[in-house]
Amino acid sequence: MTAFLPTKPATLHDVAKAAGVSLITASRALGNPGIVSEKTRVRVEQAVEATGYIPNLLAGGLKSKRSRMVAGIVPALSVSQFLPTVQTLTAALHEEGYQLLLGQTFYDAEREEEVLAAMVSRQPDGIVMMGLVQSERARERLRRLRVPVVETWDMSDRPVDMVIGFSHLKVGSALAGYFLAQGYERIGIATGSDHRAMQRREGFLAAWGRDVPTAVVPAPSTLERGRLALGELMERQPGLQAVMCSSDMLAHGILVEARARGLRVPQDLAVTGFGNAEFGAHMVPSITTVHVDGPEIGRLAAHLIMDRCRGVASAQTRHDLGFHLIERGSTAQP
Amino acid sequence: MTAFLPTKPATLHDVAKAAGVSLITASRALGNPGIVSEKTRVRVEQAVEATGYIPNLLAGGLKSKRSRMVAGIVPALSVSQFLPTVQTLTAALHEEGYQLLLGQTFYDAEREEEVLAAMVSRQPDGIVMMGLVQSERARERLRRLRVPVVETWDMSDRPVDMVIGFSHLKVGSALAGYFLAQGYERIGIATGSDHRAMQRREGFLAAWGRDVPTAVVPAPSTLERGRLALGELMERQPGLQAVMCSSDMLAHGILVEARARGLRVPQDLAVTGFGNAEFGAHMVPSITTVHVDGPEIGRLAAHLIMDRCRGVASAQTRHDLGFHLIERGSTAQP
DNA sequence: CTGTTAGCGCCTTCAC
DNA sequence: GTGAAGGCGCTAACAG
């Protein structure tokens, strides 16, 4: 009946007219079907079909103050560490009619502020950060904003709002404990330069008790940089027995370089990674690593934010998901 | 002066009052500084500082019909193939004050329609798809919408709107040509089940001239599945000499499994991948692969969409970026 | 260069 | 259960 050429997209007003009800009734039939009569609801739904109506969520958000968008901020999309988290976050939000706005900081505090400002302008119902918010100014602004903020992949006594993650210091000390138990003495560290990797190094050193030659590689952590790191460490530490790496890809590079130099792993050189990437479990030798439940971080972040939006906030602001060490062939004989 | 407690966030109205100008002048001072007087601009900027004003882009978008958001849709974030594209897309959009809304289809046509509908409700100024839009219904809807749509990582005679990519058929036939030139005879294919990988297989078979044993692995393509695929292919093709893989990670799995079985690469078994992942260049042996300029796809997509928004659209709707084969150690002696 | 007027499309508040 | 106003925050379109 109202099948005009779609010169102008249909608005709720058109739907209401087609259904013979008022605008607000049409709105309720779609947004809160329980409170209108069955008959009305059906007629409105038919009118939606007939008009090809697509709701404008921007307009809805303007009045209702709920944009149904969540900002998700990563250092860079190429940091594969965070991908499972972003994936489940996006999927869980989608289930509830929320969408993710993606931003990248490139490990730069200034860009972080810029990206956060850009996100905030879009009135997100929540903000999920991979890592802690670096800039103190940004932390302060976010606090004032009264928007749920979830920092992830780290732990803090003083989060902006909520935090889901684990202690990188403890990961480091757990690895040091493992190295000690294995009896390694001349060791090295190959690490990315980001805050979290450096925290793991700190934790390692604290438990290890003395300084350790360290090759710091710029982001992103690639296989090639792992290879170069081994070269550097072997020069600096004669008789190198074991290397702790800040990612599985760096560890992979160490394995490749070790083989190229004729070193047997783990007999001549032991290697550990971080992140439990899929490939590490199935290589030969497989890579000893630290596992963190990345997907769960994303799911939990989504739910914490959506609960806040619904007003069913829990008091718990710190969620420590822990980690565990997975011993594999790169440090131990099968 | 107006440093009240931030009970209500400042609006442009507050800024205008603080600056002693009208609302619209304040709007122009921020959105189009060139057309107001220097003095006015400075006063408005000071008022912004004083009030802590943060623009509400939702409200602006409602009136101006420009949301300054672009939808970016991937099969899944874990498909690392697309990451460089999404990364540059997001970054290029950010430069111009646009943000990316992220969606995932999980290779499912129904979810694709769902995600597109959700995105469209947010009034994006453009839509970037990784891959072609599958569902015919969704294609038709997108056409009506009069929103710039860029399909990527593929080529089509009949894109919804614009397409940036290359021909997967040609990639396949190029690989077959290479296999023929190398003199391989008993070969196999290990491939993901997605449309693009299957197109490469089709192209390969067409140029190869006869059927080839194929191990189809479910998404995502992992190292483990590569290992399993080699087992399957060796059973089905005695004397296997070479395997074409649909991704570098699958090829990596083949290499691992080959070594585990005591096969030398490339002497006993040659392997090719796809995507030119960083690790493939630096492993030993390095992986022969097909390179595609993923970052450029993202940049170009961003610019095509932003040009359309500015009305400076070019007539070219198909952008074939091509590809090239990179010969490395997994098929050739150094 | 600046201001007034009139909405964008929807949802909240209050009536009926 | 339904409806009539009014306004969310901002910006096009005209005027001055």
XYZ file of C-alpha atoms (C1' of nucleotides) in Angstrom:
700
model
C 0.000 0.000 0.000
C 2.713 2.411 0.993
C 5.254 0.857 -1.335
C 6.601 4.117 -2.702
C 10.006 4.400 -4.184
C 12.341 4.670 -1.235
C 13.321 8.256 -1.879
C 13.322 9.013 1.805
C 13.939 6.209 4.234
C 10.862 5.469 6.323
C 10.760 6.915 9.819
C 8.809 5.762 12.794
C 6.295 8.404 11.851
C 5.614 6.607 8.571
C 5.249 3.310 10.374
C 2.761 4.798 12.812
C 0.727 6.269 9.995
C 0.702 2.988 8.104
C -0.353 1.115 11.235
C -2.982 3.676 12.135
C -1.544 4.324 15.568
C 0.286 7.194 17.138
C 4.004 7.609 16.847
C 4.640 6.764 20.434
C 2.606 3.596 20.278
C 4.673 2.436 17.353
C 7.786 3.253 19.350
C 6.593 1.159 22.244
C 5.498 -1.727 20.058
C 9.077 -2.026 18.874
C 11.048 -1.082 21.940
C 8.885 -2.564 24.663
C 6.398 -4.967 23.061
C 5.099 -6.201 26.409
C 3.163 -3.069 27.186
C 1.058 -2.756 24.030
C -1.842 -4.952 23.019
C -1.189 -7.984 20.895
C -3.224 -6.539 18.051
C -1.359 -3.264 18.040
C 1.960 -5.004 18.096
C 1.093 -7.118 15.068
C -0.155 -4.150 13.084
C 2.972 -2.186 13.823
C 5.144 -5.099 12.815
C 3.294 -5.371 9.529
C 3.725 -1.651 8.991
C 7.462 -2.040 9.573
C 7.578 -4.694 6.859
C 5.503 -2.624 4.465
C 7.515 0.543 4.869
C 10.935 -1.107 5.070
C 11.529 0.828 8.235
C 15.007 0.782 9.734
C 15.235 2.360 13.168
C 17.660 5.217 13.612
C 19.606 4.341 16.707
C 21.405 7.667 16.722
C 18.154 9.509 17.213
C 17.013 7.076 19.850
C 20.253 7.440 21.691
C 20.040 11.192 21.718
C 16.948 11.263 23.846
C 17.403 8.099 25.846
C 21.059 8.821 26.649
C 21.920 5.274 25.728
C 23.869 4.923 22.549
C 24.168 1.151 22.784
C 27.738 1.468 21.616
C 30.834 0.463 23.538
C 34.307 1.745 22.770
C 37.030 -0.896 22.553
C 40.582 0.379 22.561
C 43.635 -1.694 21.669
C 47.287 -0.685 21.361
C 47.164 -1.943 17.781
C 45.075 -4.529 16.044
C 48.239 -6.387 15.131
C 48.900 -7.240 18.773
C 47.431 -10.701 18.447
C 47.380 -11.139 22.198
C 44.179 -9.125 22.443
C 42.319 -10.518 19.487
C 40.400 -13.261 21.279
C 39.294 -10.686 23.835
C 38.089 -8.238 21.215
C 36.404 -11.051 19.356
C 34.303 -12.256 22.288
C 33.681 -8.693 23.411
C 32.262 -7.781 20.023
C 30.211 -10.958 19.837
C 28.792 -10.631 23.354
C 27.850 -7.004 22.750
C 26.185 -7.912 19.478
C 23.997 -10.456 21.247
C 22.496 -7.636 23.287
C 22.147 -5.133 20.478
C 25.314 -3.241 21.279
C 28.082 -2.436 18.809
C 31.793 -1.935 19.277
C 33.625 1.235 18.276
C 37.234 0.356 17.646
C 40.209 2.572 18.479
C 43.986 2.140 18.420
C 46.562 3.924 20.574
C 49.775 2.555 19.068
C 51.273 2.539 22.568
C 51.297 6.327 22.572
C 49.826 8.293 25.484
C 48.971 11.258 23.294
C 47.143 9.128 20.756
C 45.425 7.414 23.628
C 43.993 10.723 24.826
C 43.011 11.614 21.292
C 41.249 8.326 20.695
C 39.472 8.440 24.031
C 38.248 11.955 23.302
C 36.976 10.843 19.917
C 35.187 7.901 21.492
C 33.666 9.936 24.285
C 32.180 12.309 21.724
C 30.150 9.386 20.475
C 28.562 8.878 23.888
C 29.504 5.236 24.386
C 27.686 3.359 27.117
C 31.011 1.883 28.176
C 34.704 1.827 27.415
C 36.923 -1.250 27.354
C 40.666 -0.708 27.335
C 43.190 -3.401 26.509
C 45.722 -2.559 29.181
C 45.488 0.211 31.748
C 44.839 3.795 30.786
C 48.280 5.358 30.644
C 47.740 9.084 30.673
C 46.854 10.464 34.093
C 44.825 13.231 32.491
C 42.769 10.706 30.577
C 42.201 8.698 33.769
C 40.875 11.771 35.502
C 38.580 12.676 32.623
C 37.194 9.198 32.406
C 36.411 9.195 36.102
C 34.375 12.366 35.829
C 32.485 10.980 32.899
C 30.434 8.499 34.889
C 30.647 5.971 32.064
C 31.574 2.376 32.904
C 35.236 1.838 32.102
C 36.816 -1.615 32.093
C 40.575 -1.842 31.958
C 41.752 -5.331 31.010
C 44.792 -7.559 30.682
C 46.348 -6.096 33.785
C 45.644 -5.553 37.457
C 45.635 -2.356 39.457
C 44.828 -1.247 42.972
C 43.386 1.890 41.609
C 41.579 1.266 38.342
C 39.704 4.091 36.680
C 36.587 2.075 37.374
C 36.749 -1.704 36.861
C 39.605 -3.983 35.909
C 39.695 -7.543 34.572
C 42.995 -9.304 34.304
C 45.885 -10.640 36.287
C 49.179 -9.545 37.742
C 52.033 -9.393 35.289
C 54.439 -9.157 38.194
C 53.197 -12.524 39.405
C 53.559 -14.024 35.953
C 57.168 -12.892 35.947
C 57.886 -14.324 39.369
C 56.162 -17.589 38.487
C 58.428 -17.908 35.470
C 61.486 -17.112 37.559
C 60.424 -19.787 40.025
C 60.135 -22.248 37.181
C 63.565 -21.297 35.813
C 65.061 -21.756 39.274
C 63.401 -25.126 39.694
C 64.761 -26.238 36.334
C 68.212 -25.257 37.450
C 68.967 -22.753 34.684
C 71.738 -20.363 35.590
C 72.880 -18.358 32.578
C 69.717 -16.900 31.214
C 68.379 -14.036 29.150
C 65.166 -12.138 28.549
C 63.722 -11.109 25.183
C 60.890 -8.673 25.682
C 58.653 -6.169 23.993
C 58.957 -2.649 25.304
C 55.360 -2.240 26.407
C 54.380 -1.697 29.990
C 52.926 -5.137 30.605
C 55.879 -7.047 29.210
C 58.174 -4.882 31.304
C 56.134 -5.668 34.401
C 56.633 -9.349 33.777
C 60.343 -8.702 33.503
C 60.279 -6.804 36.796
C 58.478 -9.662 38.476
C 60.991 -12.089 37.064
C 63.981 -10.076 38.258
C 62.525 -9.625 41.735
C 62.140 -13.379 42.166
C 65.367 -14.216 40.358
C 67.385 -12.021 42.651
C 69.936 -10.605 40.242
C 70.053 -8.780 36.946
C 69.487 -10.610 33.690
C 70.729 -9.643 30.217
C 67.719 -8.335 28.356
C 67.059 -7.731 24.684
C 64.265 -5.203 24.308
C 62.506 -5.395 20.973
C 60.230 -2.690 19.610
C 56.552 -3.422 18.985
C 55.240 -5.441 17.284
C 56.890 -8.620 18.497
C 57.747 -10.537 15.363
C 59.520 -13.744 14.582
C 62.384 -11.847 13.004
C 62.904 -9.789 16.140
C 63.002 -12.980 18.154
C 65.808 -14.269 15.953
C 67.759 -11.061 16.340
C 67.180 -11.086 20.089
C 68.790 -14.493 20.435
C 71.855 -13.273 18.593
C 72.093 -10.319 20.925
C 71.608 -12.409 24.057
C 74.198 -14.997 23.050
C 76.755 -12.272 22.663
C 75.956 -10.766 26.011
C 75.598 -14.002 27.951
C 78.134 -16.713 27.049
C 76.807 -20.181 27.733
C 73.196 -19.021 27.566
C 70.890 -21.791 28.833
C 67.409 -20.349 28.773
C 65.444 -17.362 27.511
C 62.184 -15.933 28.779
C 60.243 -14.214 25.994
C 57.394 -11.762 26.306
C 55.366 -13.456 23.580
C 55.043 -16.785 21.849
C 56.035 -15.230 18.523
C 59.313 -14.007 19.992
C 59.852 -17.470 21.432
C 59.195 -18.903 17.996
C 61.911 -16.652 16.613
C 64.291 -17.854 19.276
C 63.537 -21.462 18.314
C 64.181 -20.771 14.659
C 67.446 -18.986 15.351
C 68.538 -21.680 17.781
C 68.058 -24.337 15.178
C 69.875 -22.247 12.596
C 72.811 -22.095 15.011
C 72.701 -25.812 15.642
C 71.438 -25.566 19.196
C 69.074 -28.246 20.440
C 65.969 -27.138 22.334
C 65.573 -27.711 25.226
C 68.891 -29.524 25.816
C 71.150 -26.652 24.763
C 68.665 -23.836 25.121
C 65.305 -23.633 26.871
C 62.676 -21.094 25.810
C 59.413 -19.792 27.263
C 56.775 -17.590 25.661
C 53.630 -15.869 26.777
C 50.039 -15.946 25.596
C 49.479 -19.566 24.609
C 49.081 -18.888 20.910
C 47.671 -21.823 18.994
C 50.813 -22.475 17.000
C 52.939 -22.851 20.132
C 51.066 -25.952 21.217
C 51.651 -27.802 17.963
C 55.159 -26.914 16.898
C 58.079 -29.258 17.478
C 59.281 -28.559 20.042
C 56.080 -27.077 21.456
C 56.464 -23.839 23.378
C 56.261 -23.580 27.141
C 54.079 -20.591 27.804
C 51.711 -18.757 30.118
C 48.028 -19.099 29.475
C 45.504 -16.347 30.124
C 41.803 -16.662 29.357
C 41.520 -13.915 26.762
C 38.025 -14.798 25.522
C 36.680 -14.713 29.055
C 38.090 -11.235 29.579
C 36.042 -10.016 26.623
C 32.851 -11.738 27.708
C 33.132 -10.514 31.265
C 33.879 -6.956 30.146
C 30.763 -6.959 27.980
C 28.609 -8.232 30.813
C 29.966 -5.853 33.416
C 29.184 -2.934 31.150
C 25.738 -4.116 30.170
C 24.884 -4.829 33.800
C 25.879 -1.312 34.691
C 23.639 0.024 31.965
C 20.761 -1.940 33.419
C 21.556 -0.693 36.876
C 22.395 -4.133 38.284
C 25.987 -3.226 39.022
C 27.991 -5.450 41.314
C 30.316 -3.878 43.833
C 33.312 -5.883 42.712
C 35.635 -3.708 40.701
C 38.664 -5.990 40.485
C 38.421 -9.312 38.664
C 41.627 -11.295 38.838
C 41.356 -14.135 36.335
C 44.824 -15.442 37.087
C 47.000 -17.374 34.664
C 48.808 -20.654 34.489
C 52.087 -21.877 33.228
C 51.948 -24.570 30.552
C 55.074 -26.658 30.450
C 55.901 -27.972 27.006
C 58.771 -29.255 24.939
C 60.769 -26.041 24.712
C 61.773 -26.414 28.358
C 61.208 -30.064 29.172
C 61.664 -33.478 27.645
C 58.375 -35.155 26.873
C 34.148 31.382 36.293
C 31.736 28.676 35.253
C 33.648 25.961 37.060
C 30.619 24.302 38.617
C 30.651 20.724 39.667
C 30.136 18.738 36.509
C 26.684 17.545 37.400
C 25.518 17.917 33.835
C 28.043 17.762 31.046
C 28.367 21.097 29.265
C 26.520 21.524 25.988
C 27.253 23.847 23.148
C 24.658 26.102 24.657
C 26.789 26.527 27.772
C 29.832 27.240 25.653
C 27.986 29.891 23.674
C 26.756 31.558 26.836
C 30.227 31.540 28.367
C 31.706 33.004 25.189
C 28.944 35.570 24.836
C 27.969 34.483 21.347
C 25.040 32.678 19.850
C 24.756 28.947 19.746
C 25.320 28.696 16.043
C 28.387 30.888 16.140
C 29.903 28.611 18.708
C 29.022 25.666 16.479
C 30.773 27.275 13.536
C 33.811 28.294 15.527
C 34.362 24.627 16.277
C 33.187 22.946 13.107
C 34.287 25.469 10.499
C 36.726 27.881 12.127
C 37.578 29.578 8.842
C 34.292 31.447 8.614
C 34.252 33.179 11.988
C 36.420 36.046 13.106
C 39.687 35.341 14.809
C 38.465 37.005 17.990
C 35.275 34.975 18.137
C 37.128 31.759 17.522
C 39.521 32.412 20.383
C 36.730 33.287 22.794
C 34.820 30.170 21.919
C 37.912 28.051 22.370
C 38.463 29.551 25.790
C 34.852 28.857 26.666
C 35.328 25.252 25.622
C 38.267 24.988 28.007
C 36.395 26.663 30.818
C 33.308 24.524 30.532
C 35.059 21.239 29.749
C 32.801 20.896 26.750
C 32.788 17.628 24.839
C 30.818 17.707 21.605
C 28.015 15.211 21.182
C 28.594 13.718 17.766
C 25.379 11.743 17.897
C 23.361 14.912 18.041
C 25.419 16.516 15.303
C 24.992 13.475 13.134
C 21.252 13.461 13.580
C 20.883 16.851 11.982
C 23.720 16.779 9.498
C 22.997 13.226 8.325
C 26.651 12.435 8.672
C 27.476 10.126 11.525
C 31.195 10.107 10.792
C 31.185 6.410 11.529
C 32.096 3.635 9.125
C 31.101 0.019 9.595
C 33.878 -2.521 9.128
C 32.813 -6.128 8.831
C 35.138 -9.118 9.072
C 34.364 -12.841 9.044
C 36.075 -13.055 12.434
C 38.740 -11.017 14.090
C 40.868 -14.131 14.365
C 41.286 -14.288 10.593
C 44.683 -12.645 10.665
C 44.645 -12.109 6.935
C 42.451 -9.052 7.352
C 44.097 -7.469 10.340
C 46.477 -5.169 8.484
C 43.549 -3.936 6.428
C 41.376 -3.229 9.457
C 44.325 -1.596 11.159
C 45.029 0.922 8.396
C 41.317 1.420 7.791
C 40.782 2.365 11.427
C 43.841 4.598 11.488
C 42.997 6.397 8.235
C 39.436 7.006 9.393
C 40.660 8.326 12.718
C 42.843 10.885 10.943
C 39.719 12.416 9.473
C 37.585 12.249 12.590
C 35.774 9.080 11.619
C 35.430 5.983 13.792
C 35.047 2.337 12.921
C 32.141 0.206 14.047
C 33.283 -3.396 14.089
C 31.139 -6.395 13.153
C 31.768 -10.113 12.680
C 29.862 -12.530 10.452
C 31.571 -15.801 11.376
C 31.229 -16.870 7.723
C 27.476 -17.151 8.184
C 25.093 -15.466 5.741
C 22.379 -15.087 8.353
C 24.699 -13.434 10.832
C 25.950 -11.261 8.023
C 22.453 -9.934 7.410
C 21.962 -9.432 11.118
C 25.201 -7.534 11.549
C 24.566 -5.385 8.505
C 21.111 -4.499 9.811
C 22.581 -3.555 13.172
C 25.197 -1.402 11.499
C 22.745 0.301 9.187
C 20.656 1.318 12.186
C 23.605 3.377 13.319
C 23.598 5.381 10.090
C 27.188 4.735 9.039
C 28.616 6.981 6.353
C 30.101 3.929 4.712
C 30.452 0.171 4.972
C 33.616 -1.828 4.390
C 33.288 -5.567 3.998
C 36.182 -7.986 4.166
C 35.157 -10.227 1.309
C 32.077 -9.878 -0.858
C 28.605 -9.593 0.610
C 27.235 -13.119 0.494
C 23.521 -12.834 0.982
C 21.678 -11.649 -2.110
C 19.042 -10.006 0.061
C 21.663 -8.027 1.912
C 23.223 -6.941 -1.392
C 19.893 -5.626 -2.580
C 19.243 -3.761 0.655
C 22.657 -2.196 0.651
C 22.138 -0.969 -2.897
C 18.944 0.801 -1.984
C 20.558 2.428 0.982
C 22.681 4.847 -1.034
C 25.546 4.479 1.407
C 29.040 3.903 0.037
C 29.863 0.206 0.299
C 33.364 -1.124 -0.307
C 33.819 -4.844 -0.674
C 37.451 -5.886 -0.303
C 39.865 -8.781 -0.645
C 38.115 -10.056 -3.725
C 37.060 -8.955 -7.176
C 33.640 -8.923 -8.753
C 32.036 -7.780 -11.995
C 29.028 -6.723 -10.103
C 29.976 -5.293 -6.715
C 27.286 -3.828 -4.508
C 29.044 -0.517 -5.033
C 32.853 -0.473 -4.996
C 35.379 -3.269 -4.703
C 39.085 -3.266 -3.835
C 41.031 -6.455 -4.189
C 42.261 -8.976 -6.674
C 41.192 -12.142 -8.410
C 41.521 -15.279 -6.328
C 41.067 -17.334 -9.481
C 44.169 -15.704 -10.916
C 46.103 -16.366 -7.726
C 45.225 -20.026 -8.063
C 46.227 -20.214 -11.691
C 49.483 -18.367 -10.997
C 50.310 -20.953 -8.348
C 49.437 -23.788 -10.702
C 51.707 -22.233 -13.333
C 54.499 -22.111 -10.786
C 53.927 -25.747 -9.768
C 54.022 -26.785 -13.406
C 57.224 -24.844 -14.016
C 58.824 -26.501 -11.019
C 57.916 -29.864 -12.445
C 55.841 -31.117 -9.530
C 53.525 -33.947 -10.479
C 51.992 -35.585 -7.436
C 50.540 -32.720 -5.499
C 47.883 -31.860 -2.939
C 45.886 -28.877 -1.708
C 45.210 -27.932 1.901
C 42.569 -25.257 2.047
C 40.170 -23.408 4.299
C 36.532 -23.820 3.392
C 35.774 -20.158 2.834
C 34.734 -18.806 -0.526
C 37.979 -17.028 -1.335
C 40.208 -19.980 -0.563
C 37.937 -22.169 -2.665
C 38.194 -19.731 -5.541
C 41.958 -20.015 -5.432
C 41.572 -23.760 -5.570
C 39.255 -23.447 -8.567
C 41.775 -21.257 -10.329
C 44.498 -23.737 -9.553
C 42.535 -26.704 -10.870
C 41.563 -24.876 -14.054
C 45.193 -24.168 -14.878
C 46.446 -27.516 -13.622
C 44.113 -29.405 -15.895
C 43.160 -32.322 -13.666
C 41.795 -32.965 -10.220
C 43.991 -32.669 -7.156
C 43.551 -34.400 -3.771
C 42.302 -31.724 -1.396
C 42.133 -31.552 2.378
C 39.518 -29.020 3.381
C 40.030 -27.661 6.877
C 37.378 -25.767 8.822
C 37.962 -22.139 9.826
C 40.096 -20.898 11.439
C 43.197 -22.140 9.645
C 45.546 -23.214 12.408
C 48.926 -24.828 12.568
C 47.420 -27.997 13.976
C 45.014 -28.295 11.079
C 47.924 -27.919 8.700
C 49.643 -30.848 10.359
C 46.538 -32.988 10.104
C 46.046 -31.969 6.493
C 49.473 -33.271 5.534
C 48.671 -36.623 7.095
C 45.470 -36.800 5.126
C 47.116 -35.798 1.850
C 49.951 -38.275 2.197
C 47.459 -41.069 2.582
C 45.507 -39.989 -0.425
C 48.444 -39.180 -2.689
C 51.385 -41.571 -2.430
C 54.650 -39.912 -3.364
C 53.316 -36.442 -2.603
C 55.760 -33.815 -3.876
C 54.128 -30.459 -3.214
C 51.214 -28.906 -1.357
C 49.435 -25.628 -2.023
C 47.985 -24.160 1.183
C 45.351 -21.484 1.533
C 47.251 -19.673 4.275
C 50.741 -19.316 5.628
C 49.687 -20.806 8.958
C 48.478 -23.963 7.246
C 51.767 -24.075 5.337
C 53.579 -23.715 8.629
C 51.692 -26.734 9.917
C 52.685 -28.695 6.854
C 56.335 -27.793 7.459
C 56.146 -28.925 11.075
C 54.493 -32.196 10.173
C 56.901 -32.793 7.314
C 59.842 -32.417 9.640
C 58.200 -34.685 12.177
C 57.936 -37.321 9.467
C 61.543 -36.866 8.399
C 60.759 -35.209 5.092
C 63.112 -32.525 3.859
C 61.591 -29.309 2.517
C 61.762 -28.528 -0.338
C 63.678 -31.597 -1.562
C 61.098 -34.183 -0.495
C 58.114 -31.887 -0.184
C 57.499 -28.355 -1.449
C 54.959 -26.067 0.224
C 53.290 -22.771 -0.630
C 51.154 -20.519 1.537
C 49.118 -17.385 1.049
C 49.140 -13.985 2.680
C 52.809 -13.275 3.272
C 52.593 -13.361 7.045
C 55.653 -11.968 8.768
C 56.741 -15.281 10.253
C 56.851 -16.978 6.874
C 59.659 -14.749 5.663
C 61.938 -15.580 8.566
C 61.424 -19.246 9.268
C 63.844 -21.887 8.059
C 62.894 -22.836 5.461
C 61.048 -19.621 4.644
C 57.624 -20.014 3.090
C 56.868 -19.383 -0.552
C 53.688 -17.367 -0.574
C 51.447 -14.884 -2.339
C 51.651 -11.288 -1.277
C 48.690 -8.922 -1.251
C 48.891 -5.333 -0.067
C 46.483 -5.564 2.867
C 47.320 -2.200 4.419
C 46.719 -0.432 1.134
C 43.285 -2.019 0.847
C 42.341 -0.428 4.171
C 43.741 2.979 3.313
C 42.090 3.043 -0.086
C 38.757 1.924 1.346
C 38.865 4.750 3.880
C 39.654 7.314 1.207
C 37.032 6.122 -1.234
C 34.397 6.422 1.447
C 35.518 9.795 2.713
C 35.728 11.126 -0.842
C 32.176 10.018 -1.438
C 31.094 11.810 1.711
C 32.704 14.973 0.401
C 31.063 14.514 -2.964
C 34.330 14.075 -4.863
C 33.528 10.558 -5.949
C 35.538 8.995 -8.721
C 33.786 6.891 -11.304
C 36.062 3.922 -10.822
C 34.279 1.224 -8.878
C 36.731 -1.646 -9.322
C 40.230 -1.390 -7.908
C 42.351 -4.405 -8.729
C 45.463 -4.226 -6.566
C 46.867 -7.474 -7.902
C 49.235 -9.778 -6.036
C 52.585 -11.355 -6.497
C 54.157 -14.656 -5.807
C 57.156 -14.626 -3.491
C 59.418 -17.577 -4.040
C 61.203 -18.704 -0.903
C 62.919 -21.699 0.628
C 59.884 -23.937 0.969
C 59.855 -24.479 -2.797
C 63.317 -23.554 -3.960
C 66.916 -23.933 -2.930
C 68.514 -20.644 -1.964
C 30.632 37.670 9.805
C 26.688 36.635 12.934
C 21.994 35.435 14.482
C 17.125 33.511 14.159
C 14.228 29.802 13.067
C 13.201 25.177 12.494
C 13.783 20.905 12.739
C 16.831 15.806 12.493
C 14.040 10.966 14.632
C 13.069 9.355 18.579
C 11.843 8.815 23.586
C 10.505 10.741 28.226
C 6.853 12.815 30.907
C 2.646 13.401 31.782
C -2.126 13.063 30.879
C -6.277 10.371 29.398
C -3.413 0.537 26.969
C -2.849 4.813 24.373
C -1.846 9.695 23.063
C -0.158 14.845 22.933
C 3.487 17.751 23.978
C 8.122 18.797 24.518
C 12.897 18.368 24.087
C 17.618 15.553 23.666
C 22.151 18.582 21.349
C 23.234 20.072 17.398
C 23.351 22.138 12.557
C 21.175 23.376 7.799
C 18.917 27.093 5.835
C 17.983 31.326 5.438
C 18.183 36.077 6.954
C 20.508 40.390 8.669
